Amino acid sequence: MEQKKENKASSANQKLSEMMQAELGEDPGKSSAIKVDIHEKLLDKLKYYCRNGLMSEEKEKLFSKYEVPEEFKAPDLNRQLLSKLKEKTLKKDKYKYETQKLIASALTALGAGLTIINEGINEGVDIDVFLDWMADATKLMTEAHFNHTPSRRACIIPLIETKGTRDFLKQTKSDSSLFGSNLKSKLKKFKKTESIFKAKKQSAPTSTRYQGNGKRPFDRRPLSSNQGNFNTPTGGQARQKLYFKGYNQRSNNKPYQKQNNWKNQNH
């Protein structure tokens, strides 16, 4: 039994014959990309530019250094569409337009360098000029690479539902990951802090204003001109009396009638 297992393992480790390899073809799961060697110091410098971008002065200098051929220039937005597009859309288009201008300048420097090599096959290559143009093309490409990072972040952050998480993502920095390689742990810590803050806010006592007899302060009727007059029985507004013709006159004359009757009886 053990011998059969050993034979099976040894047969699995044997290399395929050339004829079998030819029949099966290349391994589809194996990368066919060419692996190149880049000097460590050069790699570190290019990595810095990709993560942080060029200084504004250096970028402007590279922009104005080369006259970009018409074939490389970024297409302008049609003027007929300017009034039909929202400001946010125009801003995004301008950002991408500026990135295309970077790539156009890089292509110009790269094309000039390749032309020098082609012309110098027989006559020799001016290595100083060639390296200068290649360095410019490389820097411009790293700037274009850098510009796409905030552009991608700006497309993703507005899609996040909660405002707190959106604000948190804006504070992160890109490295090998768009929002930082340690996003998982930082986001977990942020969520925990946010939940504690909300719990404290909900448990905080709320003060209520004393309203006296429980009625709303603005339910009282406005003061009248007679209100507060203490000559009235209630100290409030005096009730208006009705006047009846004839009846009021007789009522008013009753005291005088009684007085006359008393005088007549005495006489």
PDB file of C-alpha atoms in Angstrom:
ATOM      1  CA  MET A   1       0.000   0.000   0.000  1.00  0.00           C
ATOM      2  CA  GLU A   2       2.760   2.421   0.980  1.00  0.00           C
ATOM      3  CA  GLN A   3       4.740   1.477  -2.125  1.00  0.00           C
ATOM      4  CA  LYS A   4       1.783   2.377  -4.344  1.00  0.00           C
ATOM      5  CA  LYS A   5       1.586   5.808  -2.693  1.00  0.00           C
ATOM      6  CA  GLU A   6       5.293   6.405  -3.277  1.00  0.00           C
ATOM      7  CA  ASN A   7       4.988   5.410  -6.943  1.00  0.00           C
ATOM      8  CA  LYS A   8       2.012   7.740  -7.337  1.00  0.00           C
ATOM      9  CA  ALA A   9       3.890  10.668  -5.751  1.00  0.00           C
ATOM     10  CA  SER A  10       6.988  10.106  -7.885  1.00  0.00           C
ATOM     11  CA  SER A  11       4.930   9.999 -11.074  1.00  0.00           C
ATOM     12  CA  ALA A  12       3.208  13.278 -10.126  1.00  0.00           C
ATOM     13  CA  ASN A  13       6.581  14.995  -9.718  1.00  0.00           C
ATOM     14  CA  GLN A  14       7.920  13.869 -13.076  1.00  0.00           C
ATOM     15  CA  LYS A  15       8.240  16.515 -15.760  1.00  0.00           C
ATOM     16  CA  LEU A  16       6.008  16.407 -18.806  1.00  0.00           C
ATOM     17  CA  SER A  17       7.669  15.297 -21.976  1.00  0.00           C
ATOM     18  CA  GLU A  18       8.272  17.885 -24.680  1.00  0.00           C
ATOM     19  CA  MET A  19       5.677  16.220 -26.870  1.00  0.00           C
ATOM     20  CA  MET A  20       3.074  16.397 -24.092  1.00  0.00           C
ATOM     21  CA  GLN A  21       3.903  20.038 -23.384  1.00  0.00           C
ATOM     22  CA  ALA A  22       3.498  20.848 -27.047  1.00  0.00           C
ATOM     23  CA  GLU A  23       0.075  19.190 -27.080  1.00  0.00           C
ATOM     24  CA  LEU A  24      -1.172  20.943 -23.933  1.00  0.00           C
ATOM     25  CA  GLY A  25       0.381  24.319 -24.694  1.00  0.00           C
ATOM     26  CA  GLU A  26       1.406  26.946 -22.154  1.00  0.00           C
ATOM     27  CA  ASP A  27      -0.005  26.917 -18.635  1.00  0.00           C
ATOM     28  CA  PRO A  28      -3.032  29.288 -18.783  1.00  0.00           C
ATOM     29  CA  GLY A  29      -2.686  30.122 -15.089  1.00  0.00           C
ATOM     30  CA  LYS A  30       0.928  31.206 -15.405  1.00  0.00           C
ATOM     31  CA  SER A  31       1.622  34.908 -15.981  1.00  0.00           C
ATOM     32  CA  SER A  32       3.214  35.715 -19.315  1.00  0.00           C
ATOM     33  CA  ALA A  33       4.247  39.222 -18.207  1.00  0.00           C
ATOM     34  CA  ILE A  34       7.902  40.098 -18.685  1.00  0.00           C
ATOM     35  CA  LYS A  35       9.647  40.592 -15.374  1.00  0.00           C
ATOM     36  CA  VAL A  36      12.130  43.448 -15.503  1.00  0.00           C
ATOM     37  CA  ASP A  37      14.746  44.649 -13.053  1.00  0.00           C
ATOM     38  CA  ILE A  38      14.573  48.260 -11.885  1.00  0.00           C
ATOM     39  CA  HIS A  39      17.343  49.810  -9.834  1.00  0.00           C
ATOM     40  CA  GLU A  40      16.349  50.061  -6.183  1.00  0.00           C
ATOM     41  CA  LYS A  41      17.073  53.798  -5.861  1.00  0.00           C
ATOM     42  CA  LEU A  42      15.224  54.555  -9.089  1.00  0.00           C
ATOM     43  CA  LEU A  43      12.276  52.462  -7.915  1.00  0.00           C
ATOM     44  CA  ASP A  44      12.107  54.332  -4.600  1.00  0.00           C
ATOM     45  CA  LYS A  45      12.171  57.710  -6.329  1.00  0.00           C
ATOM     46  CA  LEU A  46       9.452  56.786  -8.807  1.00  0.00           C
ATOM     47  CA  LYS A  47       7.375  55.341  -5.965  1.00  0.00           C
ATOM     48  CA  TYR A  48       7.628  58.668  -4.141  1.00  0.00           C
ATOM     49  CA  TYR A  49       6.410  60.578  -7.206  1.00  0.00           C
ATOM     50  CA  CYS A  50       3.507  58.158  -7.699  1.00  0.00           C
ATOM     51  CA  ARG A  51       2.387  58.579  -4.089  1.00  0.00           C
ATOM     52  CA  ASN A  52       3.044  62.308  -3.624  1.00  0.00           C
ATOM     53  CA  GLY A  53       3.206  63.846  -7.091  1.00  0.00           C
ATOM     54  CA  LEU A  54       5.638  66.404  -8.473  1.00  0.00           C
ATOM     55  CA  MET A  55       6.332  69.828  -7.052  1.00  0.00           C
ATOM     56  CA  SER A  56       4.170  72.432  -8.795  1.00  0.00           C
ATOM     57  CA  GLU A  57       7.216  74.340 -10.092  1.00  0.00           C
ATOM     58  CA  GLU A  58       8.769  71.212 -11.588  1.00  0.00           C
ATOM     59  CA  LYS A  59       5.485  70.195 -13.173  1.00  0.00           C
ATOM     60  CA  GLU A  60       5.006  73.592 -14.825  1.00  0.00           C
ATOM     61  CA  LYS A  61       8.582  73.490 -16.071  1.00  0.00           C
ATOM     62  CA  LEU A  62       8.026  70.110 -17.737  1.00  0.00           C
ATOM     63  CA  PHE A  63       4.733  71.297 -19.219  1.00  0.00           C
ATOM     64  CA  SER A  64       6.343  74.239 -20.973  1.00  0.00           C
ATOM     65  CA  LYS A  65       9.532  72.378 -21.956  1.00  0.00           C
ATOM     66  CA  TYR A  66       8.074  70.421 -24.890  1.00  0.00           C
ATOM     67  CA  GLU A  67       5.892  71.560 -27.759  1.00  0.00           C
ATOM     68  CA  VAL A  68       3.286  68.832 -27.924  1.00  0.00           C
ATOM     69  CA  PRO A  69       2.397  67.664 -31.460  1.00  0.00           C
ATOM     70  CA  GLU A  70      -1.241  67.972 -32.512  1.00  0.00           C
ATOM     71  CA  GLU A  71      -1.441  64.176 -32.648  1.00  0.00           C
ATOM     72  CA  PHE A  72      -0.862  63.946 -28.870  1.00  0.00           C
ATOM     73  CA  LYS A  73      -2.965  66.884 -27.673  1.00  0.00           C
ATOM     74  CA  ALA A  74      -6.005  66.169 -25.511  1.00  0.00           C
ATOM     75  CA  PRO A  75      -9.296  66.879 -27.319  1.00  0.00           C
ATOM     76  CA  ASP A  76     -11.122  70.018 -26.182  1.00  0.00           C
ATOM     77  CA  LEU A  77     -14.693  69.838 -24.934  1.00  0.00           C
ATOM     78  CA  ASN A  78     -17.160  71.119 -27.532  1.00  0.00           C
ATOM     79  CA  ARG A  79     -18.350  74.621 -26.648  1.00  0.00           C
ATOM     80  CA  GLN A  80     -21.903  73.716 -27.628  1.00  0.00           C
ATOM     81  CA  LEU A  81     -22.063  71.422 -24.591  1.00  0.00           C
ATOM     82  CA  LEU A  82     -20.672  73.825 -21.985  1.00  0.00           C
ATOM     83  CA  SER A  83     -24.060  75.346 -21.145  1.00  0.00           C
ATOM     84  CA  LYS A  84     -25.765  71.944 -21.024  1.00  0.00           C
ATOM     85  CA  LEU A  85     -23.470  70.326 -18.457  1.00  0.00           C
ATOM     86  CA  LYS A  86     -23.492  70.747 -14.690  1.00  0.00           C
ATOM     87  CA  GLU A  87     -20.610  72.451 -12.920  1.00  0.00           C
ATOM     88  CA  LYS A  88     -19.652  69.201 -11.188  1.00  0.00           C
ATOM     89  CA  THR A  89     -19.406  67.387 -14.532  1.00  0.00           C
ATOM     90  CA  LEU A  90     -17.317  70.186 -16.037  1.00  0.00           C
ATOM     91  CA  LYS A  91     -14.965  70.056 -13.062  1.00  0.00           C
ATOM     92  CA  LYS A  92     -14.438  66.309 -13.502  1.00  0.00           C
ATOM     93  CA  ASP A  93     -13.821  66.715 -17.223  1.00  0.00           C
ATOM     94  CA  LYS A  94     -11.272  69.477 -16.638  1.00  0.00           C
ATOM     95  CA  TYR A  95      -9.410  67.272 -14.159  1.00  0.00           C
ATOM     96  CA  LYS A  96      -9.181  64.439 -16.690  1.00  0.00           C
ATOM     97  CA  TYR A  97      -8.246  66.918 -19.408  1.00  0.00           C
ATOM     98  CA  GLU A  98      -5.260  68.103 -17.353  1.00  0.00           C
ATOM     99  CA  THR A  99      -4.184  64.483 -16.844  1.00  0.00           C
ATOM    100  CA  GLN A 100      -4.328  63.899 -20.591  1.00  0.00           C
ATOM    101  CA  LYS A 101      -2.094  66.927 -21.080  1.00  0.00           C
ATOM    102  CA  LEU A 102       0.445  65.323 -18.748  1.00  0.00           C
ATOM    103  CA  ILE A 103       0.401  62.107 -20.755  1.00  0.00           C
ATOM    104  CA  ALA A 104       0.706  64.086 -24.000  1.00  0.00           C
ATOM    105  CA  SER A 105       3.876  65.794 -22.735  1.00  0.00           C
ATOM    106  CA  ALA A 106       5.249  62.440 -21.581  1.00  0.00           C
ATOM    107  CA  LEU A 107       4.572  60.909 -25.000  1.00  0.00           C
ATOM    108  CA  THR A 108       6.362  63.834 -26.624  1.00  0.00           C
ATOM    109  CA  ALA A 109       9.511  63.311 -24.546  1.00  0.00           C
ATOM    110  CA  LEU A 110       9.321  59.539 -25.014  1.00  0.00           C
ATOM    111  CA  GLY A 111       8.857  59.838 -28.760  1.00  0.00           C
ATOM    112  CA  ALA A 112      11.814  62.218 -29.004  1.00  0.00           C
ATOM    113  CA  GLY A 113      13.995  59.768 -27.072  1.00  0.00           C
ATOM    114  CA  LEU A 114      13.036  56.853 -29.321  1.00  0.00           C
ATOM    115  CA  THR A 115      13.772  59.019 -32.363  1.00  0.00           C
ATOM    116  CA  ILE A 116      17.281  59.721 -31.048  1.00  0.00           C
ATOM    117  CA  ILE A 117      17.918  55.989 -30.737  1.00  0.00           C
ATOM    118  CA  ASN A 118      16.667  55.381 -34.245  1.00  0.00           C
ATOM    119  CA  GLU A 119      18.834  58.134 -35.681  1.00  0.00           C
ATOM    120  CA  GLY A 120      21.841  57.094 -33.627  1.00  0.00           C
ATOM    121  CA  ILE A 121      21.968  53.480 -34.753  1.00  0.00           C
ATOM    122  CA  ASN A 122      24.704  54.339 -37.234  1.00  0.00           C
ATOM    123  CA  GLU A 123      25.970  57.666 -35.910  1.00  0.00           C
ATOM    124  CA  GLY A 124      25.757  56.988 -32.169  1.00  0.00           C
ATOM    125  CA  VAL A 125      23.367  58.201 -29.482  1.00  0.00           C
ATOM    126  CA  ASP A 126      23.790  61.354 -27.397  1.00  0.00           C
ATOM    127  CA  ILE A 127      23.340  59.646 -24.045  1.00  0.00           C
ATOM    128  CA  ASP A 128      22.926  62.881 -22.062  1.00  0.00           C
ATOM    129  CA  VAL A 129      20.045  64.145 -24.197  1.00  0.00           C
ATOM    130  CA  PHE A 130      18.444  60.692 -24.285  1.00  0.00           C
ATOM    131  CA  LEU A 131      18.533  60.283 -20.499  1.00  0.00           C
ATOM    132  CA  ASP A 132      17.184  63.800 -19.979  1.00  0.00           C
ATOM    133  CA  TRP A 133      14.157  63.118 -22.162  1.00  0.00           C
ATOM    134  CA  MET A 134      13.540  59.707 -20.647  1.00  0.00           C
ATOM    135  CA  ALA A 135      13.669  61.186 -17.147  1.00  0.00           C
ATOM    136  CA  ASP A 136      11.170  63.898 -18.133  1.00  0.00           C
ATOM    137  CA  ALA A 137       8.809  61.343 -19.656  1.00  0.00           C
ATOM    138  CA  THR A 138       9.020  59.197 -16.537  1.00  0.00           C
ATOM    139  CA  LYS A 139       8.273  62.090 -14.179  1.00  0.00           C
ATOM    140  CA  LEU A 140       5.284  63.187 -16.248  1.00  0.00           C
ATOM    141  CA  MET A 141       3.899  59.654 -16.219  1.00  0.00           C
ATOM    142  CA  THR A 142       4.241  59.428 -12.430  1.00  0.00           C
ATOM    143  CA  GLU A 143       2.308  62.691 -12.103  1.00  0.00           C
ATOM    144  CA  ALA A 144      -0.489  61.282 -14.261  1.00  0.00           C
ATOM    145  CA  HIS A 145      -0.437  58.164 -12.097  1.00  0.00           C
ATOM    146  CA  PHE A 146      -0.707  60.315  -8.965  1.00  0.00           C
ATOM    147  CA  ASN A 147      -3.615  62.371 -10.345  1.00  0.00           C
ATOM    148  CA  HIS A 148      -5.771  59.292 -10.847  1.00  0.00           C
ATOM    149  CA  THR A 149      -5.579  58.336  -7.155  1.00  0.00           C
ATOM    150  CA  PRO A 150      -7.664  61.254  -5.763  1.00  0.00           C
ATOM    151  CA  SER A 151      -9.932  60.953  -8.795  1.00  0.00           C
ATOM    152  CA  ARG A 152     -10.774  57.355  -7.897  1.00  0.00           C
ATOM    153  CA  ARG A 153     -11.297  58.272  -4.243  1.00  0.00           C
ATOM    154  CA  ALA A 154     -13.634  61.106  -5.236  1.00  0.00           C
ATOM    155  CA  CYS A 155     -15.775  58.661  -7.218  1.00  0.00           C
ATOM    156  CA  ILE A 156     -16.105  56.189  -4.329  1.00  0.00           C
ATOM    157  CA  ILE A 157     -16.515  58.334  -1.193  1.00  0.00           C
ATOM    158  CA  PRO A 158     -19.884  59.939  -2.180  1.00  0.00           C
ATOM    159  CA  LEU A 159     -21.363  56.441  -2.604  1.00  0.00           C
ATOM    160  CA  ILE A 160     -20.820  55.598   1.083  1.00  0.00           C
ATOM    161  CA  GLU A 161     -24.117  55.871   2.985  1.00  0.00           C
ATOM    162  CA  THR A 162     -23.150  57.328   6.377  1.00  0.00           C
ATOM    163  CA  LYS A 163     -21.664  60.816   6.627  1.00  0.00           C
ATOM    164  CA  GLY A 164     -19.339  59.800   9.462  1.00  0.00           C
ATOM    165  CA  THR A 165     -17.725  57.074   7.362  1.00  0.00           C
ATOM    166  CA  ARG A 166     -17.392  59.441   4.395  1.00  0.00           C
ATOM    167  CA  ASP A 167     -15.596  62.002   6.562  1.00  0.00           C
ATOM    168  CA  PHE A 168     -13.378  59.245   7.963  1.00  0.00           C
ATOM    169  CA  LEU A 169     -12.372  58.020   4.482  1.00  0.00           C
ATOM    170  CA  LYS A 170     -11.445  61.561   3.443  1.00  0.00           C
ATOM    171  CA  GLN A 171      -8.829  61.634   6.212  1.00  0.00           C
ATOM    172  CA  THR A 172      -7.114  58.408   5.087  1.00  0.00           C
ATOM    173  CA  LYS A 173      -3.980  58.317   2.928  1.00  0.00           C
ATOM    174  CA  SER A 174      -3.329  56.078  -0.047  1.00  0.00           C
ATOM    175  CA  ASP A 175      -0.432  53.648  -0.141  1.00  0.00           C
ATOM    176  CA  SER A 176      -0.615  50.215  -1.752  1.00  0.00           C
ATOM    177  CA  SER A 177      -4.378  50.454  -1.124  1.00  0.00           C
ATOM    178  CA  LEU A 178      -6.592  53.317  -2.195  1.00  0.00           C
ATOM    179  CA  PHE A 179      -7.685  54.154   1.366  1.00  0.00           C
ATOM    180  CA  GLY A 180      -4.649  52.780   3.185  1.00  0.00           C
ATOM    181  CA  SER A 181      -3.565  49.193   3.733  1.00  0.00           C
ATOM    182  CA  ASN A 182      -4.645  49.290   7.408  1.00  0.00           C
ATOM    183  CA  LEU A 183      -8.189  50.471   6.624  1.00  0.00           C
ATOM    184  CA  LYS A 184      -9.875  47.470   8.259  1.00  0.00           C
ATOM    185  CA  SER A 185      -8.398  48.058  11.719  1.00  0.00           C
ATOM    186  CA  LYS A 186      -8.791  51.841  11.539  1.00  0.00           C
ATOM    187  CA  LEU A 187     -12.400  51.589  10.382  1.00  0.00           C
ATOM    188  CA  LYS A 188     -13.189  49.140  13.175  1.00  0.00           C
ATOM    189  CA  LYS A 189     -11.716  51.529  15.740  1.00  0.00           C
ATOM    190  CA  PHE A 190     -13.632  54.446  14.239  1.00  0.00           C
ATOM    191  CA  LYS A 191     -16.938  52.545  14.366  1.00  0.00           C
ATOM    192  CA  LYS A 192     -16.363  51.656  18.004  1.00  0.00           C
ATOM    193  CA  THR A 193     -15.599  55.263  18.931  1.00  0.00           C
ATOM    194  CA  GLU A 194     -18.610  56.482  16.983  1.00  0.00           C
ATOM    195  CA  SER A 195     -20.978  54.035  18.741  1.00  0.00           C
ATOM    196  CA  ILE A 196     -19.686  55.103  22.181  1.00  0.00           C
ATOM    197  CA  PHE A 197     -20.204  58.761  21.303  1.00  0.00           C
ATOM    198  CA  LYS A 198     -23.772  58.109  20.119  1.00  0.00           C
ATOM    199  CA  ALA A 199     -24.575  56.121  23.277  1.00  0.00           C
ATOM    200  CA  LYS A 200     -23.352  58.969  25.507  1.00  0.00           C
ATOM    201  CA  LYS A 201     -25.322  61.481  23.492  1.00  0.00           C
ATOM    202  CA  GLN A 202     -28.549  59.479  23.813  1.00  0.00           C
ATOM    203  CA  SER A 203     -28.121  58.911  27.570  1.00  0.00           C
ATOM    204  CA  ALA A 204     -27.440  62.574  28.339  1.00  0.00           C
ATOM    205  CA  PRO A 205     -30.312  64.158  30.450  1.00  0.00           C
ATOM    206  CA  THR A 206     -32.475  66.654  28.657  1.00  0.00           C
ATOM    207  CA  SER A 207     -33.623  69.782  30.554  1.00  0.00           C
ATOM    208  CA  THR A 208     -37.268  70.882  30.231  1.00  0.00           C
ATOM    209  CA  ARG A 209     -38.472  74.417  30.724  1.00  0.00           C
ATOM    210  CA  TYR A 210     -41.014  74.977  33.546  1.00  0.00           C
ATOM    211  CA  GLN A 211     -44.354  76.072  32.084  1.00  0.00           C
ATOM    212  CA  GLY A 212     -46.189  77.023  35.297  1.00  0.00           C
ATOM    213  CA  ASN A 213     -49.676  75.481  35.279  1.00  0.00           C
ATOM    214  CA  GLY A 214     -48.798  73.098  32.500  1.00  0.00           C
ATOM    215  CA  LYS A 215     -50.283  75.209  29.744  1.00  0.00           C
ATOM    216  CA  ARG A 216     -48.271  76.438  26.874  1.00  0.00           C
ATOM    217  CA  PRO A 217     -46.912  79.943  27.483  1.00  0.00           C
ATOM    218  CA  PHE A 218     -48.597  81.377  24.406  1.00  0.00           C
ATOM    219  CA  ASP A 219     -52.128  80.026  25.063  1.00  0.00           C
ATOM    220  CA  ARG A 220     -53.191  82.978  27.247  1.00  0.00           C
ATOM    221  CA  ARG A 221     -55.692  85.425  25.839  1.00  0.00           C
ATOM    222  CA  PRO A 222     -54.398  88.940  25.213  1.00  0.00           C
ATOM    223  CA  LEU A 223     -55.063  91.514  27.912  1.00  0.00           C
ATOM    224  CA  SER A 224     -58.111  93.736  27.369  1.00  0.00           C
ATOM    225  CA  SER A 225     -58.353  97.382  28.219  1.00  0.00           C
ATOM    226  CA  ASN A 226     -60.468  96.672  31.334  1.00  0.00           C
ATOM    227  CA  GLN A 227     -58.513  93.662  32.530  1.00  0.00           C
ATOM    228  CA  GLY A 228     -56.830  94.348  35.845  1.00  0.00           C
ATOM    229  CA  ASN A 229     -59.525  96.859  36.876  1.00  0.00           C
ATOM    230  CA  PHE A 230     -60.270  95.988  40.518  1.00  0.00           C
ATOM    231  CA  ASN A 231     -63.552  97.938  40.513  1.00  0.00           C
ATOM    232  CA  THR A 232     -65.177  94.972  38.813  1.00  0.00           C
ATOM    233  CA  PRO A 233     -66.241  92.000  40.931  1.00  0.00           C
ATOM    234  CA  THR A 234     -63.829  89.660  39.353  1.00  0.00           C
ATOM    235  CA  GLY A 235     -61.066  92.156  38.826  1.00  0.00           C
ATOM    236  CA  GLY A 236     -61.270  91.420  35.140  1.00  0.00           C
ATOM    237  CA  GLN A 237     -63.204  92.696  32.185  1.00  0.00           C
ATOM    238  CA  ALA A 238     -66.626  94.158  33.114  1.00  0.00           C
ATOM    239  CA  ARG A 239     -69.564  92.498  31.380  1.00  0.00           C
ATOM    240  CA  GLN A 240     -71.593  94.853  29.200  1.00  0.00           C
ATOM    241  CA  LYS A 241     -75.227  95.358  30.348  1.00  0.00           C
ATOM    242  CA  LEU A 242     -78.171  95.229  27.982  1.00  0.00           C
ATOM    243  CA  TYR A 243     -80.392  98.313  27.719  1.00  0.00           C
ATOM    244  CA  PHE A 244     -84.168  97.965  27.227  1.00  0.00           C
ATOM    245  CA  LYS A 245     -86.231 101.045  26.423  1.00  0.00           C
ATOM    246  CA  GLY A 246     -88.947 101.843  28.932  1.00  0.00           C
ATOM    247  CA  TYR A 247     -87.968  99.120  31.353  1.00  0.00           C
ATOM    248  CA  ASN A 248     -84.732 100.788  32.355  1.00  0.00           C
ATOM    249  CA  GLN A 249     -86.543 104.100  32.758  1.00  0.00           C
ATOM    250  CA  ARG A 250     -89.167 102.584  35.103  1.00  0.00           C
ATOM    251  CA  SER A 251     -86.505 100.784  37.065  1.00  0.00           C
ATOM    252  CA  ASN A 252     -84.548 103.960  37.494  1.00  0.00           C
ATOM    253  CA  ASN A 253     -87.641 105.883  38.684  1.00  0.00           C
ATOM    254  CA  LYS A 254     -88.717 103.338  41.351  1.00  0.00           C
ATOM    255  CA  PRO A 255     -86.758 104.972  44.244  1.00  0.00           C
ATOM    256  CA  TYR A 256     -88.410 108.343  43.514  1.00  0.00           C
ATOM    257  CA  GLN A 257     -91.894 106.787  43.321  1.00  0.00           C
ATOM    258  CA  LYS A 258     -91.465 105.156  46.765  1.00  0.00           C
ATOM    259  CA  GLN A 259     -90.295 108.460  48.249  1.00  0.00           C
ATOM    260  CA  ASN A 260     -93.381 110.326  46.923  1.00  0.00           C
ATOM    261  CA  ASN A 261     -95.753 107.659  48.239  1.00  0.00           C
ATOM    262  CA  TRP A 262     -94.231 107.947  51.759  1.00  0.00           C
ATOM    263  CA  LYS A 263     -94.650 111.746  51.713  1.00  0.00           C
ATOM    264  CA  ASN A 264     -98.311 111.486  50.670  1.00  0.00           C
ATOM    265  CA  GLN A 265     -99.076 109.045  53.464  1.00  0.00           C
ATOM    266  CA  ASN A 266     -97.609 111.372  56.107  1.00  0.00           C
ATOM    267  CA  HIS A 267     -99.649 114.279  54.875  1.00  0.00           C
TER     268      HIS A 267
END
